[in-house]
Short mmCIF file of C-alpha atoms in Angstrom, two decimals:
data_model
loop_
_atom_site.label_atom_id
_atom_site.label_comp_id
_atom_site.label_asym_id
_atom_site.label_seq_id
_atom_site.Cartn_x
_atom_site.Cartn_y
_atom_site.Cartn_z
CA MET N 1 54.83 -40.92 280.53
CA ALA N 2 54.07 -44.56 279.98
CA ARG N 3 51.12 -45.93 278.23
CA TYR N 4 50.36 -49.02 280.10
CA GLY N 5 48.70 -52.06 278.51
CA MET N 6 48.30 -55.72 279.09
CA VAL N 7 48.47 -58.92 276.87
CA ILE N 8 46.63 -62.00 278.03
CA ASP N 9 47.68 -65.27 276.41
CA LEU N 10 44.68 -67.56 276.34
CA ARG N 11 46.80 -70.44 275.04
CA THR N 12 48.53 -70.70 278.43
CA CYS N 13 45.79 -69.71 280.86
CA VAL N 14 44.93 -72.75 282.92
CA GLY N 15 41.89 -71.22 284.66
CA CYS N 16 43.40 -71.46 288.22
CA GLN N 17 41.71 -68.21 289.34
CA ALA N 18 44.92 -67.16 291.03
CA CYS N 19 44.67 -63.78 289.37
CA SER N 20 41.16 -63.15 290.76
CA ALA N 21 42.28 -64.18 294.25
CA ALA N 22 45.36 -62.03 294.09
CA CYS N 23 43.38 -59.07 292.85
CA ALA N 24 40.75 -59.57 295.56
CA THR N 25 43.43 -59.56 298.27
CA GLU N 26 45.39 -56.67 296.92
CA ASN N 27 42.40 -54.36 296.15
CA GLN N 28 39.90 -55.58 298.75
CA THR N 29 37.27 -56.36 296.14
CA PRO N 30 33.97 -57.78 297.42
CA TYR N 31 34.46 -61.54 296.75
CA TRP N 32 31.76 -62.21 299.28
CA SER N 33 29.27 -60.79 296.82
CA ASP N 34 30.89 -62.44 293.85
CA LYS N 35 32.07 -59.15 292.40
CA TRP N 36 35.54 -59.20 290.88
CA ARG N 37 37.79 -56.68 289.06
CA THR N 38 39.20 -59.62 287.13
CA ARG N 39 37.30 -62.78 286.45
CA VAL N 40 38.17 -65.83 284.58
CA LEU N 41 35.22 -67.10 282.50
CA ASP N 42 35.08 -70.87 282.20
CA ILE N 43 33.36 -71.80 279.00
CA GLU N 44 32.44 -75.28 277.79
CA LYS N 45 31.81 -75.53 274.08
CA GLY N 46 30.64 -78.33 271.79
CA GLU N 47 28.62 -81.39 272.46
CA TYR N 48 29.73 -84.59 274.12
CA PRO N 49 32.13 -86.21 273.28
CA ASN N 50 33.62 -83.34 271.29
CA THR N 51 33.74 -80.73 273.97
CA GLY N 52 36.31 -78.13 274.81
CA ARG N 53 36.91 -75.99 277.82
CA HIS N 54 38.15 -72.41 277.43
CA PHE N 55 39.34 -70.00 280.05
CA VAL N 56 38.96 -66.33 279.29
CA PRO N 57 40.38 -63.82 281.86
CA THR N 58 38.56 -60.56 281.79
CA ILE N 59 39.48 -57.16 283.07
CA CYS N 60 38.96 -53.43 282.51
CA MET N 61 40.34 -52.70 279.08
CA HIS N 62 41.60 -49.15 280.01
CA CYS N 63 40.36 -47.91 276.60
CA GLU N 64 41.98 -44.98 274.86
CA GLU N 65 38.45 -43.77 273.86
CA PRO N 66 36.40 -45.10 276.85
CA ALA N 67 32.72 -44.76 276.79
CA CYS N 68 32.68 -44.68 280.68
CA LEU N 69 34.80 -41.50 280.80
CA THR N 70 32.50 -39.34 278.54
CA ILE N 71 29.26 -40.54 279.95
CA CYS N 72 30.11 -39.95 283.68
CA PRO N 73 28.12 -36.95 284.86
CA SER N 74 30.38 -36.09 287.81
CA GLN N 75 33.74 -36.59 286.07
CA ALA N 76 34.49 -39.27 288.76
CA THR N 77 35.90 -41.43 286.02
CA ILE N 78 39.37 -40.07 285.19
CA ARG N 79 42.44 -40.99 283.10
CA ASP N 80 45.74 -40.87 284.88
CA GLU N 81 49.03 -39.67 283.31
CA ASN N 82 49.82 -43.26 282.31
CA GLY N 83 46.61 -43.69 280.40
CA SER N 84 44.87 -45.90 283.06
CA ILE N 85 41.16 -45.22 283.69
CA LEU N 86 40.45 -44.73 287.40
CA VAL N 87 37.41 -43.81 289.55
CA ASN N 88 37.48 -40.93 292.13
CA TYR N 89 35.45 -42.58 294.88
CA ASP N 90 34.65 -39.21 296.52
CA THR N 91 32.77 -37.71 293.56
CA CYS N 92 31.19 -40.92 292.21
CA LEU N 93 27.29 -40.70 292.50
CA GLY N 94 26.82 -44.39 291.80
CA CYS N 95 24.43 -43.57 288.98
CA LYS N 96 25.66 -46.58 286.99
CA ALA N 97 25.83 -44.78 283.64
CA CYS N 98 29.40 -46.08 283.26
CA MET N 99 28.29 -49.63 283.92
CA ALA N 100 25.67 -49.37 281.23
CA ALA N 101 28.13 -47.78 278.84
CA CYS N 102 31.18 -50.24 279.28
CA PRO N 103 30.95 -52.88 276.46
CA TYR N 104 33.24 -55.11 278.45
CA GLY N 105 31.06 -55.44 281.67
CA ALA N 106 34.13 -54.38 283.68
CA ARG N 107 32.39 -52.39 286.41
CA TYR N 108 30.27 -53.21 289.44
CA VAL N 109 28.70 -51.34 292.32
CA TYR N 110 30.62 -51.51 295.66
CA ASP N 111 27.41 -51.12 297.55
CA LYS N 112 26.68 -50.34 301.20
CA ASN N 113 26.59 -53.91 302.21
CA ASP N 114 29.96 -54.46 300.63
CA VAL N 115 31.44 -51.35 302.23
CA ALA N 116 30.16 -52.51 305.65
CA LYS N 117 31.64 -55.94 305.22
CA ASN N 118 34.94 -54.54 303.99
CA LEU N 119 35.14 -52.20 306.98
CA GLU N 120 34.43 -55.14 309.24
CA ILE N 121 37.23 -57.15 307.71
CA HIS N 122 39.85 -54.42 307.19
CA GLY N 123 38.88 -51.84 309.68
CA GLU N 124 40.56 -48.49 309.42
CA LEU N 125 42.83 -49.78 306.72
CA SER N 126 39.90 -50.38 304.38
CA GLN N 127 40.43 -49.03 300.79
CA HIS N 128 36.67 -48.75 300.31
CA ASN N 129 34.78 -46.80 302.91
CA VAL N 130 32.09 -45.20 300.63
CA VAL N 131 29.68 -46.56 298.04
CA HIS N 132 31.03 -46.22 294.54
CA ILE N 133 31.35 -47.93 291.16
CA ASP N 134 34.50 -50.05 291.18
CA LYS N 135 36.84 -51.41 288.63
CA CYS N 136 40.42 -52.40 287.75
CA THR N 137 43.10 -49.78 288.28
CA PHE N 138 45.92 -51.73 286.72
CA CYS N 139 47.21 -51.73 290.36
CA PHE N 140 48.50 -48.17 289.80
CA ASP N 141 49.85 -48.06 293.38
CA ARG N 142 51.93 -51.16 292.79
CA VAL N 143 53.13 -49.95 289.42
CA GLU N 144 54.23 -46.64 291.03
CA ARG N 145 56.42 -48.68 293.30
CA GLY N 146 57.94 -50.50 290.33
CA LEU N 147 55.92 -53.69 290.80
CA GLU N 148 53.70 -55.46 288.39
CA PRO N 149 49.89 -55.58 288.83
CA ALA N 150 48.90 -58.31 291.30
CA CYS N 151 47.22 -60.48 288.71
CA VAL N 152 50.35 -60.43 286.51
CA ALA N 153 52.77 -61.13 289.37
CA THR N 154 50.72 -64.12 290.60
CA CYS N 155 49.91 -65.82 287.29
CA PRO N 156 51.65 -69.24 287.50
CA ALA N 157 51.37 -69.78 283.70
CA LYS N 158 52.74 -66.27 282.80
CA ALA N 159 49.58 -65.82 280.77
CA ARG N 160 49.53 -62.08 281.59
CA ILE N 161 52.15 -59.65 280.37
CA PHE N 162 52.15 -55.96 281.49
CA GLY N 163 54.17 -53.15 280.12
CA ASP N 164 54.47 -49.86 278.26
CA LEU N 165 52.83 -49.89 274.80
CA ASP N 166 54.91 -46.89 273.86
CA ASP N 167 58.20 -48.59 274.67
CA PRO N 168 59.27 -50.54 271.52
CA ASN N 169 61.43 -52.78 273.62
CA SER N 170 58.62 -53.97 275.90
CA GLU N 171 57.11 -57.37 275.32
CA VAL N 172 53.58 -56.07 275.14
CA ALA N 173 54.52 -53.49 272.51
CA LYS N 174 56.27 -56.23 270.37
CA LEU N 175 53.32 -58.62 270.61
CA VAL N 176 50.75 -55.83 269.63
CA ALA N 177 53.05 -54.48 266.84
CA ALA N 178 53.48 -57.98 265.39
CA GLY N 179 49.70 -58.50 265.36
CA ILE N 180 50.04 -61.53 267.66
CA ALA N 181 47.94 -59.88 270.40
CA LYS N 182 44.59 -58.47 269.34
CA PRO N 183 42.00 -56.25 271.08
CA LEU N 184 38.42 -57.41 271.76
CA ARG N 185 35.71 -55.93 269.55
CA PRO N 186 37.77 -53.23 267.77
CA ASP N 187 34.62 -52.37 265.95
CA LEU N 188 33.29 -50.56 268.99
CA ASN N 189 36.00 -47.92 268.56
CA THR N 190 36.92 -47.74 272.23
CA LYS N 191 40.55 -48.72 271.48
CA PRO N 192 41.22 -51.10 274.35
CA LYS N 193 44.72 -51.37 275.87
CA VAL N 194 44.26 -54.93 276.85
CA PHE N 195 45.04 -57.47 274.09
CA TYR N 196 44.56 -61.16 273.74
CA ILE N 197 46.58 -63.95 272.18
CA TYR N 198 44.42 -66.82 270.97
CA MET R 1 29.68 -63.81 264.26
CA SER R 2 26.69 -65.90 265.44
CA VAL R 3 25.30 -66.56 268.84
CA GLU R 4 27.00 -69.95 268.84
CA ASN R 5 30.42 -68.34 268.31
CA THR R 6 30.23 -65.82 271.12
CA LEU R 7 30.46 -66.24 274.85
CA PRO R 8 27.23 -66.30 276.78
CA PHE R 9 25.25 -63.08 276.87
CA GLU R 10 25.86 -60.90 279.93
CA ARG R 11 22.85 -58.98 281.26
CA GLN R 12 23.47 -55.27 281.82
CA GLU R 13 22.59 -54.70 285.48
CA ALA R 14 22.63 -50.94 285.58
CA TYR R 15 19.20 -49.81 284.31
CA GLU R 16 15.87 -51.38 284.83
CA TRP R 17 12.41 -50.38 286.08
CA PRO R 18 13.36 -47.46 288.43
CA LEU R 19 14.98 -45.74 285.43
CA ALA R 20 11.94 -46.61 283.31
CA VAL R 21 9.62 -44.90 285.81
CA TYR R 22 11.88 -41.87 286.07
CA LEU R 23 11.97 -41.58 282.30
CA LEU R 24 8.15 -41.86 282.02
CA LEU R 25 7.34 -39.37 284.75
CA GLY R 26 9.96 -36.91 283.70
CA GLY R 27 8.76 -37.14 280.03
CA ILE R 28 5.12 -36.61 280.94
CA GLY R 29 6.06 -33.76 283.31
CA GLY R 30 7.95 -32.03 280.45
CA ALA R 31 5.11 -32.64 278.01
CA PHE R 32 2.53 -31.19 280.45
CA ILE R 33 4.61 -28.03 281.00
CA SER R 34 5.11 -27.53 277.26
CA LEU R 35 1.49 -28.07 276.39
CA SER R 36 0.13 -26.02 279.24
CA PHE R 37 2.35 -23.08 278.21
CA ILE R 38 1.14 -23.31 274.54
CA LEU R 39 -2.55 -23.64 275.50
CA HIS R 40 -2.30 -20.69 277.93
CA TYR R 41 -0.10 -18.45 275.75
CA LEU R 42 -1.78 -18.98 272.43
CA PHE R 43 -5.35 -19.73 273.46
CA SER R 44 -5.62 -17.95 276.85
CA TRP R 45 -6.80 -21.16 278.53
CA SER R 46 -5.67 -20.06 281.93
CA ILE R 47 -6.96 -22.95 283.96
CA VAL R 48 -4.61 -25.22 282.04
CA GLY R 49 -1.83 -22.70 282.13
CA ASN R 50 -2.03 -22.79 285.96
CA TYR R 51 -3.05 -26.29 287.03
CA GLY R 52 -1.52 -27.98 283.92
CA MET R 53 1.90 -26.44 284.90
CA LEU R 54 1.39 -27.58 288.49
CA ILE R 55 0.63 -31.14 287.41
CA GLY R 56 3.77 -31.05 285.20
CA MET R 57 5.75 -29.82 288.07
CA GLY R 58 4.36 -32.62 290.21
CA PHE R 59 5.50 -35.28 287.68
CA PHE R 60 8.99 -33.65 287.56
CA ALA R 61 9.15 -33.42 291.42
CA LEU R 62 8.26 -37.09 291.71
CA ALA R 63 10.56 -38.12 288.84
CA GLY R 64 13.46 -35.74 289.13
CA LEU R 65 13.71 -34.88 292.76
CA THR R 66 12.50 -38.16 294.19
CA LEU R 67 13.16 -41.08 291.96
CA LEU R 68 16.36 -39.85 290.42
CA PHE R 69 17.94 -39.21 293.78
CA LEU R 70 16.57 -42.35 295.34
CA ASP R 71 18.11 -44.33 292.58
CA LEU R 72 21.51 -42.83 293.25
CA GLU R 73 23.83 -44.71 295.57
CA ARG R 74 25.03 -41.44 297.11
CA PRO R 75 22.22 -38.91 296.73
CA LEU R 76 24.08 -36.11 298.58
CA ASN R 77 26.67 -36.18 295.87
CA ALA R 78 24.07 -35.25 293.25
CA ILE R 79 25.42 -31.79 292.98
CA TYR R 80 28.54 -33.24 291.25
CA SER R 81 26.23 -34.46 288.50
CA LEU R 82 26.70 -31.05 286.88
CA ASN R 83 30.42 -31.43 286.48
CA ASN R 84 30.25 -32.93 282.99
CA ILE R 85 27.84 -30.94 281.00
CA LYS R 86 29.96 -31.20 278.01
CA THR R 87 29.40 -34.83 277.26
CA SER R 88 27.13 -36.43 279.79
CA GLY R 89 23.42 -36.97 279.07
CA ILE R 90 22.68 -37.29 282.78
CA SER R 91 24.12 -33.86 283.46
CA TRP R 92 21.90 -32.42 280.72
CA ASP R 93 18.77 -34.23 282.16
CA VAL R 94 19.44 -32.54 285.56
CA VAL R 95 19.84 -29.16 283.87
CA LEU R 96 16.65 -29.58 281.91
CA ILE R 97 14.64 -30.72 284.85
CA ALA R 98 15.81 -27.67 286.86
CA LEU R 99 15.16 -25.29 283.94
CA SER R 100 11.71 -26.74 283.27
CA PHE R 101 10.68 -26.98 286.87
CA GLY R 102 12.00 -23.53 287.69
CA GLY R 103 10.55 -21.95 284.51
CA ALA R 104 7.17 -23.48 285.34
CA LEU R 105 7.28 -22.30 288.94
CA LEU R 106 8.02 -18.70 287.93
CA TYR R 107 5.31 -18.85 285.27
CA VAL R 108 2.73 -20.12 287.80
CA LEU R 109 3.57 -17.80 290.63
CA PRO R 110 1.83 -14.71 289.21
CA PHE R 111 -1.51 -16.68 289.41
CA TYR R 112 -1.12 -16.49 293.15
CA VAL R 113 0.98 -13.40 294.09
CA SER R 114 1.41 -10.15 292.30
CA ILE R 115 5.09 -9.60 291.56
CA PRO R 116 5.51 -7.17 288.69
CA VAL R 117 8.94 -8.32 287.70
CA LEU R 118 7.69 -11.90 287.38
CA GLU R 119 4.64 -10.77 285.37
CA SER R 120 6.75 -8.83 282.91
CA LEU R 121 9.13 -11.78 282.34
CA ARG R 122 6.44 -14.37 282.46
CA LEU R 123 6.64 -15.24 278.70
CA LEU R 124 10.44 -15.74 279.00
CA PHE R 125 10.13 -18.03 282.03
CA GLY R 126 7.26 -20.05 280.48
CA GLY R 127 9.20 -20.38 277.15
CA ILE R 128 12.26 -21.68 278.97
CA GLY R 129 10.21 -24.13 281.04
CA ALA R 130 8.31 -25.32 277.91
CA LEU R 131 11.45 -25.69 275.76
CA ALA R 132 13.29 -27.61 278.52
CA GLY R 133 10.24 -29.71 279.11
CA PHE R 134 10.07 -30.60 275.46
CA LEU R 135 13.79 -31.40 275.32
CA PHE R 136 13.80 -33.62 278.47
CA PRO R 137 12.31 -36.77 276.81
CA VAL R 138 14.55 -36.22 273.86
CA ILE R 139 17.72 -35.99 275.86
CA SER R 140 16.81 -38.82 278.24
CA GLY R 141 16.07 -41.08 275.21
CA GLY R 142 19.42 -39.99 273.81
CA LEU R 143 21.05 -40.89 277.09
CA ILE R 144 19.74 -44.43 276.80
CA SER R 145 20.54 -44.80 273.11
CA ALA R 146 23.95 -43.26 273.20
CA PRO R 147 26.32 -46.13 274.39
CA VAL R 148 27.39 -48.49 271.67
CA SER R 149 27.64 -51.27 274.30
CA VAL R 150 23.93 -52.10 274.09
CA PRO R 151 22.98 -52.55 270.50
CA LEU R 152 19.23 -52.83 271.17
CA TRP R 153 19.26 -49.30 272.56
CA HIS R 154 21.76 -47.80 270.15
CA THR R 155 19.22 -46.20 267.67
CA PRO R 156 17.97 -42.60 267.35
CA LEU R 157 14.44 -44.04 267.40
CA LEU R 158 14.32 -44.20 271.18
CA PRO R 159 14.26 -40.39 271.75
CA VAL R 160 11.54 -40.16 269.09
CA LEU R 161 9.38 -42.90 270.77
CA PHE R 162 9.86 -41.41 274.24
CA LEU R 163 9.03 -37.88 273.07
CA ILE R 164 5.89 -38.87 271.07
CA ASN R 165 4.65 -41.13 273.90
CA SER R 166 5.03 -38.39 276.50
CA PHE R 167 3.14 -35.91 274.46
CA GLY R 168 0.40 -38.48 273.59
CA VAL R 169 -0.27 -38.85 277.25
CA ALA R 170 -0.43 -35.06 277.76
CA PHE R 171 -2.66 -34.59 274.76
CA SER R 172 -5.15 -37.11 276.24
CA ALA R 173 -4.82 -36.16 279.86
CA VAL R 174 -5.37 -32.40 279.45
CA PRO R 175 -8.98 -32.72 277.97
CA ALA R 176 -9.62 -35.57 280.34
CA MET R 177 -8.78 -33.45 283.34
CA PHE R 178 -9.99 -30.01 282.26
CA GLY R 179 -12.50 -30.85 279.65
CA PRO R 180 -12.00 -30.51 275.85
CA GLY R 181 -12.98 -26.75 275.97
CA SER R 182 -14.85 -26.81 272.69
CA GLU R 183 -15.75 -29.20 269.86
CA ILE R 184 -12.77 -27.91 267.74
CA PHE R 185 -10.39 -28.45 270.69
CA ALA R 186 -11.71 -31.93 271.18
CA PHE R 187 -11.11 -32.63 267.52
CA ILE R 188 -7.49 -31.19 267.73
CA PHE R 189 -6.63 -33.17 270.89
CA ASN R 190 -8.00 -36.30 269.37
CA LEU R 191 -6.18 -35.71 266.19
CA ALA R 192 -2.94 -35.14 268.01
CA VAL R 193 -3.36 -38.50 269.95
CA PHE R 194 -4.29 -40.38 266.75
CA MET R 195 -1.18 -38.92 264.94
CA ALA R 196 1.04 -39.62 267.89
CA ASN R 197 0.04 -43.20 267.88
CA LEU R 198 0.46 -43.46 264.15
CA VAL R 199 4.02 -42.11 264.52
CA ILE R 200 4.75 -44.53 267.38
CA SER R 201 3.50 -47.48 265.16
CA GLY R 202 5.82 -46.30 262.39
CA GLY R 203 8.67 -45.77 264.78
CA PHE R 204 8.09 -49.15 266.26
CA ILE R 205 8.17 -50.83 262.91
CA ALA R 206 11.45 -49.00 262.22
CA PHE R 207 12.69 -50.19 265.63
CA TYR R 208 11.67 -53.73 264.77
CA GLU R 209 13.75 -53.51 261.59
CA HIS R 210 16.71 -52.15 263.62
CA ALA R 211 16.50 -54.89 266.16
CA HIS R 212 15.49 -57.68 263.86
CA ASN R 213 18.16 -57.15 261.19
CA GLY R 214 20.82 -55.53 263.43
CA PRO R 215 23.67 -57.04 265.45
CA VAL R 216 23.11 -60.37 266.94
CA GLU R 217 22.93 -58.89 270.41
CA ALA R 218 20.04 -56.60 269.46
CA GLN R 219 18.20 -59.56 267.80
CA TYR R 220 18.55 -61.64 270.87
CA GLY R 221 17.35 -58.88 273.23
CA PHE R 222 14.46 -58.02 270.99
CA HIS R 223 13.26 -61.64 270.66
CA GLU R 224 13.33 -62.08 274.44
CA MET R 225 11.41 -58.86 274.80
CA TRP R 226 8.90 -59.86 272.08
CA LYS R 227 7.95 -63.08 274.02
CA LYS R 228 6.98 -61.19 277.28
CA PHE R 229 3.42 -60.68 278.33
CA ASN R 230 4.35 -57.18 279.56
CA PHE R 231 5.40 -56.16 276.03
CA GLN R 232 2.73 -57.90 274.02
CA VAL R 233 -0.21 -56.75 276.18
CA GLY R 234 1.20 -53.74 278.05
CA PHE R 235 2.77 -51.99 275.07
CA LEU R 236 1.34 -53.45 271.89
CA VAL R 237 -2.36 -54.03 272.83
CA VAL R 238 -3.01 -51.57 275.70
CA GLY R 239 -0.43 -48.79 274.86
CA LEU R 240 -0.60 -48.90 271.03
CA LEU R 241 -3.51 -50.76 269.38
CA PHE R 242 -6.19 -49.57 271.82
CA PRO R 243 -5.40 -45.87 271.64
CA LEU R 244 -5.06 -46.13 267.84
CA ILE R 245 -8.44 -47.76 267.49
CA LEU R 246 -10.23 -45.48 270.04
CA SER R 247 -8.76 -42.20 268.72
CA GLY R 248 -9.36 -43.47 265.13
CA TYR R 249 -12.96 -44.16 266.04
CA MET R 250 -13.53 -40.73 267.65
CA PHE R 251 -11.68 -39.10 264.76
CA PHE R 252 -13.68 -40.75 261.89
CA THR R 253 -17.12 -40.64 263.60
CA GLY R 254 -16.72 -37.25 265.32
CA ASN R 255 -18.23 -38.90 268.46
CA PHE R 256 -15.92 -37.70 271.27
CA LEU R 257 -16.84 -40.17 274.10
CA SER R 258 -16.99 -38.69 277.55
CA TRP R 259 -14.63 -41.35 278.94
CA GLY R 260 -12.50 -41.43 275.78
CA PHE R 261 -9.72 -39.07 276.62
CA GLY R 262 -9.33 -40.52 280.10
CA ALA R 263 -9.09 -44.03 278.72
CA LEU R 264 -6.57 -42.87 276.07
CA ALA R 265 -4.42 -41.21 278.82
CA VAL R 266 -4.32 -44.28 281.03
CA ALA R 267 -3.69 -46.65 278.16
CA GLN R 268 -0.82 -44.60 276.83
CA LEU R 269 0.52 -44.28 280.35
CA ILE R 270 0.52 -48.08 280.78
CA GLY R 271 2.01 -48.43 277.27
CA GLY R 272 4.71 -45.88 278.11
CA ILE R 273 5.88 -47.63 281.21
CA ALA R 274 5.78 -51.09 279.50
CA LEU R 275 7.78 -49.95 276.57
CA ARG R 276 10.48 -48.19 278.70
CA ASN R 277 10.59 -51.07 281.15
CA CYS R 278 10.90 -53.84 278.51
CA LEU R 279 13.46 -51.90 276.56
CA LEU R 280 15.66 -51.34 279.59
CA LYS R 281 15.23 -54.85 280.86
CA HIS R 282 15.98 -56.55 277.62
CA GLY R 283 18.92 -54.39 276.60
CA TYR R 284 21.71 -57.03 276.66
CA LEU R 285 25.40 -56.67 276.86
CA THR R 286 27.11 -59.44 274.94
CA TYR R 287 30.53 -60.57 276.03
CA PRO R 288 32.71 -59.38 273.19
CA TRP R 289 34.75 -62.40 272.46
CA PRO R 290 34.65 -63.98 269.04
CA TYR R 291 36.16 -67.22 270.05
#
């Protein structure tokens, strides 16, 4: 089985938010409530005239030692065979323990207003018909069909690279092995599988 | 890493006052059941053994059965909360509430109906209820302090503070509701409250050290909390200093005021909810990017 991971290159991200839009369209996330599986933070640093603008795309890190997995009382948070962290909507209580435990702020509540709005927009084809805690899935359904996650496929600057961390020939494995791409906050010992180049 | 070198702090949105109320009521319920069992079993104080248990069950019913379920997005799925007893604090909370509530119920029933089997196993049921009631504030404090994601919470001091505060309320409320029983009991109850507040003071100083000298996220959250009226007056003045002074006065003068235990119970109740609410509200996630 693969061990999927992602590298995000902050040097090339232009903050166009195409990834957020693609993700929202693909996964029916509640953009109307400003809740996103992937967000691009727009940060201005410094004081005039020496200011800089930085774009930082964020996403679920699909950690190897995820705090959200162990803390979930109903085992609704699961790890699939490819190492991606998923949520079983049917057994999720919405207790928010995983939200509090995630150091990366990657989860949000798909609440009853969001479900109603989503059903109104997508009808019977809606992916979200019960209240649950929602997060990035690495677009596992697309990946199963041999496609890249929506955010990767749509990025015009090729700032996102997706692949198998266990395949030494994949670009993500090479970037991580070379130390060019680094995880966020390794001190938290959650072993994220999303890495950044900066 | 300094505040200037990190991205803006991101508020954790999961836990605030509903959970604080749930933790407080559950903790007091557990403390009532534990204390009532001990007073009845060791000192044959049957009125406390009966009504004290019922009051504890009432707190648990309000906290566990009502607030906990109302706070869930999908209450009917609560049965699934027992799926991860191995690692989840919430699963253990649900088990402890059930054990403590059930144990207390079976302990109280023989006061009202004669069931020989229950009477012969009363000590066992009461012991289970009392032990689970004692453990509830410990485990629920552990639940909050376990995740590394919120450095302000990530300290073993929280279970201690929650446990001592819960028992402090019970030690004041029992004599306030049922009368101290005797001079020596009044002395013991008052001593327990005084000691509890001394331990909370020490625990709070240790917590201050943890937050003040710890990770920048904990410092930031603590400083925000420190500035709030709710914390300064609710916890520090009403919940800590007032009980310490009043119980200290009664302890050193031997003058057990008729209104003293009631005032102590109310003050510690206010302090308990202020402490839990402030802690939950000012636990911050920081976005983890050392840019």
